[in-house]
mmCIF file of C-alpha atoms in Angstrom:
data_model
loop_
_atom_site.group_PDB
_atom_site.id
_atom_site.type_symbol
_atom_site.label_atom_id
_atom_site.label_comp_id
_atom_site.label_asym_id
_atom_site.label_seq_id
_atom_site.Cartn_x
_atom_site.Cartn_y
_atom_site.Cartn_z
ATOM 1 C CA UNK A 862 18.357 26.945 29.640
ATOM 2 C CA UNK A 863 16.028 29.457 31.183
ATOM 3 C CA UNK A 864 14.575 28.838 34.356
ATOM 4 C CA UNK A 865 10.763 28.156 33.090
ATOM 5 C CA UNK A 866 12.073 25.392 30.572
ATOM 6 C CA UNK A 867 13.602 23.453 34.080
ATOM 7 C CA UNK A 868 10.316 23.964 35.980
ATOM 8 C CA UNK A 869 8.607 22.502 32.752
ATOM 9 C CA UNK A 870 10.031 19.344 32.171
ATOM 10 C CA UNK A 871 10.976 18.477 36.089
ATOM 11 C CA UNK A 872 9.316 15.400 36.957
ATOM 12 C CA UNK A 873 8.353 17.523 40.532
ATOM 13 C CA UNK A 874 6.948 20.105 38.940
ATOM 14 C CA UNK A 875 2.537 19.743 39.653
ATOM 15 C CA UNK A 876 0.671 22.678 38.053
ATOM 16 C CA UNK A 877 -1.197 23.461 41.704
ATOM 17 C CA UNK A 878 -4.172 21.727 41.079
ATOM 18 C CA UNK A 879 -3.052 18.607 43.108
ATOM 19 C CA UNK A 880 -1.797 20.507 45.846
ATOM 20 C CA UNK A 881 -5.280 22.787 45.739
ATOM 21 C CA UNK A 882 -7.136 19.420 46.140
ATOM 22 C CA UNK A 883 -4.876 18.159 49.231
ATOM 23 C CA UNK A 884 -5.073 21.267 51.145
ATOM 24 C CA UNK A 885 -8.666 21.759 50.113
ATOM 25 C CA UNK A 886 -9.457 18.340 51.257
ATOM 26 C CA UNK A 887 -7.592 18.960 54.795
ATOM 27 C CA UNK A 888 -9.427 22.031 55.763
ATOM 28 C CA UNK A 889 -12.630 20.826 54.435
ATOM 29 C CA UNK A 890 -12.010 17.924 57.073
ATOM 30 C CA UNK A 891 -10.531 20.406 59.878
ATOM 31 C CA UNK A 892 -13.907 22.411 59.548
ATOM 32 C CA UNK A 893 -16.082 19.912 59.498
ATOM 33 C CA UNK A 894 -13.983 18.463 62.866
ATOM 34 C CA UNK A 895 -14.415 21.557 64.010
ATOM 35 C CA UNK A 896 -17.716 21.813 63.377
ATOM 36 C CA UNK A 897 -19.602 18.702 63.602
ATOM 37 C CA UNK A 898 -17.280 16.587 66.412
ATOM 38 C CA UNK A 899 -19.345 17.826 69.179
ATOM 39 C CA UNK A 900 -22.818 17.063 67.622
ATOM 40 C CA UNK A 901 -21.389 13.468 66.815
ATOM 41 C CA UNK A 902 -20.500 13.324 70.410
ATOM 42 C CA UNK A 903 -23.781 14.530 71.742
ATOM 43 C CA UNK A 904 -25.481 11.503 69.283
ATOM 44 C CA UNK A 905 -23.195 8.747 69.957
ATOM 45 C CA UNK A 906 -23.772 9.922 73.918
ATOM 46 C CA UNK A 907 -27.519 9.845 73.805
ATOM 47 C CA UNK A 908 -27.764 6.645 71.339
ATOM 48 C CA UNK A 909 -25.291 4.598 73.989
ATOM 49 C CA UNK A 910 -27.488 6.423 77.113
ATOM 50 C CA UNK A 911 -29.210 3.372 78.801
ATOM 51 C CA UNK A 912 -30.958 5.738 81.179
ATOM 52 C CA UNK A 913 -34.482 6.895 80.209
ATOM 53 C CA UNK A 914 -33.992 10.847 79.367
ATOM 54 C CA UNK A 915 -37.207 12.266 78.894
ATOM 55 C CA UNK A 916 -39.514 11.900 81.745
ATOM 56 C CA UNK A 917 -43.157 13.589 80.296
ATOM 57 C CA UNK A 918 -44.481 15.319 83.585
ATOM 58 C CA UNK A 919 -41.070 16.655 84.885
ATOM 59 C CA UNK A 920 -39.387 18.948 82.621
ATOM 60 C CA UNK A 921 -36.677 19.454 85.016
ATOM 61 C CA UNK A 922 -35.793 16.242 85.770
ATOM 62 C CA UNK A 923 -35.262 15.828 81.705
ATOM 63 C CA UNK A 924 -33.148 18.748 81.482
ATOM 64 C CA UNK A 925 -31.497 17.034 83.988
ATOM 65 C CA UNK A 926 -31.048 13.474 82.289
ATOM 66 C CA UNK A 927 -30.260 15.303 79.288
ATOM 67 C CA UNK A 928 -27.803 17.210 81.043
ATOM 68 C CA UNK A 929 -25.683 14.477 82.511
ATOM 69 C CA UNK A 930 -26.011 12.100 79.257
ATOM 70 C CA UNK A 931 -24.569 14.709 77.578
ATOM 71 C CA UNK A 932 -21.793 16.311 79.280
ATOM 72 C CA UNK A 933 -21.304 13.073 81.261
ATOM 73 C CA UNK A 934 -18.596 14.157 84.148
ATOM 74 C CA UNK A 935 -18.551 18.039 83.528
ATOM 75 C CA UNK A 936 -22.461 17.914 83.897
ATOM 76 C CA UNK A 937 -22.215 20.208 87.099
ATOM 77 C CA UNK A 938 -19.087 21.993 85.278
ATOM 78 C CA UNK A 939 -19.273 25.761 83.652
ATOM 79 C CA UNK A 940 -20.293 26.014 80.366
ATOM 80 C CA UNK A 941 -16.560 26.285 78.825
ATOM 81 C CA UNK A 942 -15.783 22.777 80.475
ATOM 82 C CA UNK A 943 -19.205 21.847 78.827
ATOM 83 C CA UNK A 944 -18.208 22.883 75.682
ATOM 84 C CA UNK A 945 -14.536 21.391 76.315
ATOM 85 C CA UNK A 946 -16.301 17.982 77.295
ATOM 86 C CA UNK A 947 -17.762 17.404 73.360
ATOM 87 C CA UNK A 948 -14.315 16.688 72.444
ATOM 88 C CA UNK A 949 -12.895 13.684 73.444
ATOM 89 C CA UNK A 950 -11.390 11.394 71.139
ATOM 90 C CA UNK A 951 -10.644 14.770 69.360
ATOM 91 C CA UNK A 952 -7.031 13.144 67.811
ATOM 92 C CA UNK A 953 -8.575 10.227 66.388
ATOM 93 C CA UNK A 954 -11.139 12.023 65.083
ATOM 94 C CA UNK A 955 -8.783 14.147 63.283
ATOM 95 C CA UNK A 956 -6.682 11.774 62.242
ATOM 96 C CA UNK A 957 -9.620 9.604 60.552
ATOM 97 C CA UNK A 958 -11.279 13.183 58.900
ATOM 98 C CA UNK A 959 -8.374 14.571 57.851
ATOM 99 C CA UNK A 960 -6.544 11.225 56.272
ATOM 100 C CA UNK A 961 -10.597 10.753 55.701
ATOM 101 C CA UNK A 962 -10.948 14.129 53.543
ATOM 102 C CA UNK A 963 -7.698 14.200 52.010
ATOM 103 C CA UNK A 964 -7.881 10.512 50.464
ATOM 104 C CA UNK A 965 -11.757 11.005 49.400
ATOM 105 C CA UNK A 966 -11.306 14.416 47.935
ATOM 106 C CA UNK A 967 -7.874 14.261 46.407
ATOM 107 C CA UNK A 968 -7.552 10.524 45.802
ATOM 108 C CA UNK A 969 -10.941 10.703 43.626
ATOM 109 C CA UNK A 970 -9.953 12.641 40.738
ATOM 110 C CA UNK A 971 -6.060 11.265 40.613
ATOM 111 C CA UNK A 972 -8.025 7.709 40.260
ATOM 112 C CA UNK A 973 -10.284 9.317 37.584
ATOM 113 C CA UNK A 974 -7.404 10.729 35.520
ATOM 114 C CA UNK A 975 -5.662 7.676 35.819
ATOM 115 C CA UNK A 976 -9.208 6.133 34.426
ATOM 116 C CA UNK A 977 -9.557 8.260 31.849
ATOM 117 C CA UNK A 978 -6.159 8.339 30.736
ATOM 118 C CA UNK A 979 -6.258 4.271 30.248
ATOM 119 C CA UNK A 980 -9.503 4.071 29.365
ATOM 120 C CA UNK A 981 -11.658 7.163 28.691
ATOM 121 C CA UNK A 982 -11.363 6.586 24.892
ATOM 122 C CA UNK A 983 -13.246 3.408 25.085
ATOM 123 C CA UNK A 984 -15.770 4.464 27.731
ATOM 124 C CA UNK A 985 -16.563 7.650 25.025
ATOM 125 C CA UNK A 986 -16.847 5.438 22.318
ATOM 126 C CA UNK A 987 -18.965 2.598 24.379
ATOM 127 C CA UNK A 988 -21.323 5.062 26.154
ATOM 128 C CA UNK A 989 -20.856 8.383 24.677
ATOM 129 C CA UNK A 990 -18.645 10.894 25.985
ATOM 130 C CA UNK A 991 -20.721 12.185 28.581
ATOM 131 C CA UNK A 992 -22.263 9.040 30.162
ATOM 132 C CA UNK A 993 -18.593 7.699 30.200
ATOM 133 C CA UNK A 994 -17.217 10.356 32.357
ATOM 134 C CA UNK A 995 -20.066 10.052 34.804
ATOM 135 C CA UNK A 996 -18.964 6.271 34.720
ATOM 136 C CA UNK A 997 -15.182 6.809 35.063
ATOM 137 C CA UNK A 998 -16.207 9.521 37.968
ATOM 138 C CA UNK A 999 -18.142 6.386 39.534
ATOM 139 C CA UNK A 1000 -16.277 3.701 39.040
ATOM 140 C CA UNK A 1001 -13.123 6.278 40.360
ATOM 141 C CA UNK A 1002 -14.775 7.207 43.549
ATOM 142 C CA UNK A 1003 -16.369 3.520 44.127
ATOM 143 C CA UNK A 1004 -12.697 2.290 44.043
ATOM 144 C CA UNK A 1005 -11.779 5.344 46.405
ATOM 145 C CA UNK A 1006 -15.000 4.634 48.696
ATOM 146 C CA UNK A 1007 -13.430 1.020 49.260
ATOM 147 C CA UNK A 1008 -9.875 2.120 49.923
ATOM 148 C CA UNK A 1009 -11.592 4.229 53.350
ATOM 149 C CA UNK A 1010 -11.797 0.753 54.992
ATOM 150 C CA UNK A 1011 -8.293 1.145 55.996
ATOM 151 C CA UNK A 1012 -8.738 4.185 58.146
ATOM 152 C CA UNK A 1013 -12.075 3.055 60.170
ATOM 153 C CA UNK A 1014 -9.522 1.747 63.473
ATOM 154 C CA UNK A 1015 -9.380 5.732 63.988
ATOM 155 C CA UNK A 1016 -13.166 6.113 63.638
ATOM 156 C CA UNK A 1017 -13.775 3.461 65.708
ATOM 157 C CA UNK A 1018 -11.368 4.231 68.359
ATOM 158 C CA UNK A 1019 -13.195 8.322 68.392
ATOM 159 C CA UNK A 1020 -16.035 6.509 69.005
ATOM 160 C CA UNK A 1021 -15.113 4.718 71.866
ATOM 161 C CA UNK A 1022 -13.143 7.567 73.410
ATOM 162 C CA UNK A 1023 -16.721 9.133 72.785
ATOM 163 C CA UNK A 1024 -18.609 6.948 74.368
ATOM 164 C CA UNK A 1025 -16.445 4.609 76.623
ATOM 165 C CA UNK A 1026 -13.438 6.689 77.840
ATOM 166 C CA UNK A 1027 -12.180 4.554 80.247
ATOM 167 C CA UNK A 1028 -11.506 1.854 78.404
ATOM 168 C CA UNK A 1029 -8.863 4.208 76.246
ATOM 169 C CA UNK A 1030 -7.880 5.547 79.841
ATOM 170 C CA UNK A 1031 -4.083 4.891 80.281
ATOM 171 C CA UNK A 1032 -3.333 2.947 77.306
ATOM 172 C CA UNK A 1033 -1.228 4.570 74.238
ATOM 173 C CA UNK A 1034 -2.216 3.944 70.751
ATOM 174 C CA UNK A 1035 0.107 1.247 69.679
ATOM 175 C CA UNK A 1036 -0.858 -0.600 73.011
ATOM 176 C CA UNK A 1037 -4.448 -0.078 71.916
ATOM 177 C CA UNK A 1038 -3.618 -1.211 68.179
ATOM 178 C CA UNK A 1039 -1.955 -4.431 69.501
ATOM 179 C CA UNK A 1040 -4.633 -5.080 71.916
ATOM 180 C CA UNK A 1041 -7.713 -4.530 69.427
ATOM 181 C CA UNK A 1042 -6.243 -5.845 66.610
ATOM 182 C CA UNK A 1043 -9.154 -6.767 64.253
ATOM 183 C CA UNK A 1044 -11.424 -5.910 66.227
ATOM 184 C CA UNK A 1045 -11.425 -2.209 65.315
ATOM 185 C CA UNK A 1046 -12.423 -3.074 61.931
ATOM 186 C CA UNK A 1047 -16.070 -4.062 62.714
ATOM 187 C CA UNK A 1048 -18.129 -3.050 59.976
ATOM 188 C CA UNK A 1049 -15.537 -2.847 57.407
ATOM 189 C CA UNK A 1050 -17.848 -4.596 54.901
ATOM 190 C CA UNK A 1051 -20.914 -2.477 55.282
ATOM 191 C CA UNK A 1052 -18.455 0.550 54.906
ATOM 192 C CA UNK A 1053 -17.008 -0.889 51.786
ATOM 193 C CA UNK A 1054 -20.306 -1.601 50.318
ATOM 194 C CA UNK A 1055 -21.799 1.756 51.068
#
């Protein structure tokens, strides 16, 4: 037996297209952590900021509410602890974007496959071939998009370490898991519906 007839018919053999779509997936979600976790911290900081920040005839003093509702404790700080400040909750966050990215982008299409594979046949011969992929591709990712519910305790707990550290302050994450329990999955309904 030569050595490309055993790679052939393993059962562990994948042609690279799976593994493309994890690893794909997991730096799509490390750059966009990367990326975008400071400007979600800078929103979720101004939309839970109780203090009025813009004060019309004194620029300054807006720079300065802006300032401290921003960077919070490292308000007076240099601008690397500034910078350093936009990232708390920075492991949940990558937890949920990654596990996020990684079930979206390569869960989608195994689902769709699987679809196809059961019943594309049908869907072609109901809808036409090309209607009944964009169906499949639907249906696929609408089955995906309900799955994410599972993963919002980490977005909810980045948000909070956002937002609220001191409440996280202390506490390890199965001590926070048992203590929130449910709780963490507010909004799991709107999410699935969306």
């Amino acid at each position: 037996k030569s050595s490309s007839d055993t790679v052939a018919t393993s059962p562990m053999h994948m042609s690279g297209k799976f593994e493309a779509r994890i690893i794909g997936s997991a730096v799509a979600g490390i750059s966009e952590l990367a990326l975008f976790h400071p400007v979600d911290t800078i929103a979720k900081r101004l939309m839970s900021t109780e203090t009025q920040l813009v004060i019309l005839n004194s620029p300054a003093q807006t720079a300065m509410n802006l300032n401290s509702a921003i960077f919070r404790n490292a308000a007076g700080e240099s601008v690397g602890r500034k910078a350093v400040s936009l990232f708390p909750g920075i492991g949940f966050g990558a937890a949920y974007k990654i596990l996020q990215r990684v079930y979206k982008f390569g869960g989608q299409p195994v689902v769709k496959d699987a679809l196809t594979k059961k019943y594309g046949s049908e869907f072609d011969e109901r809808f036409g071939h090309k209607t009944g992929q964009t169906l499949l591709a639907a249906i696929s990712g609408s089955l995906i998009g309900i799955g994410e519910v599972v993963l919002l305790p980490l977005d909810a707990l980045k948000v909070k370490a956002q937002t609220a550290p001191e409440q996280l302050h202390g506490r390890g994450v199965v001590n926070i898991f048992a203590q929130e329990g449910m709780s963490l999955y507010r909004g799991a309904g709107l999410t699935a519906m969306r």
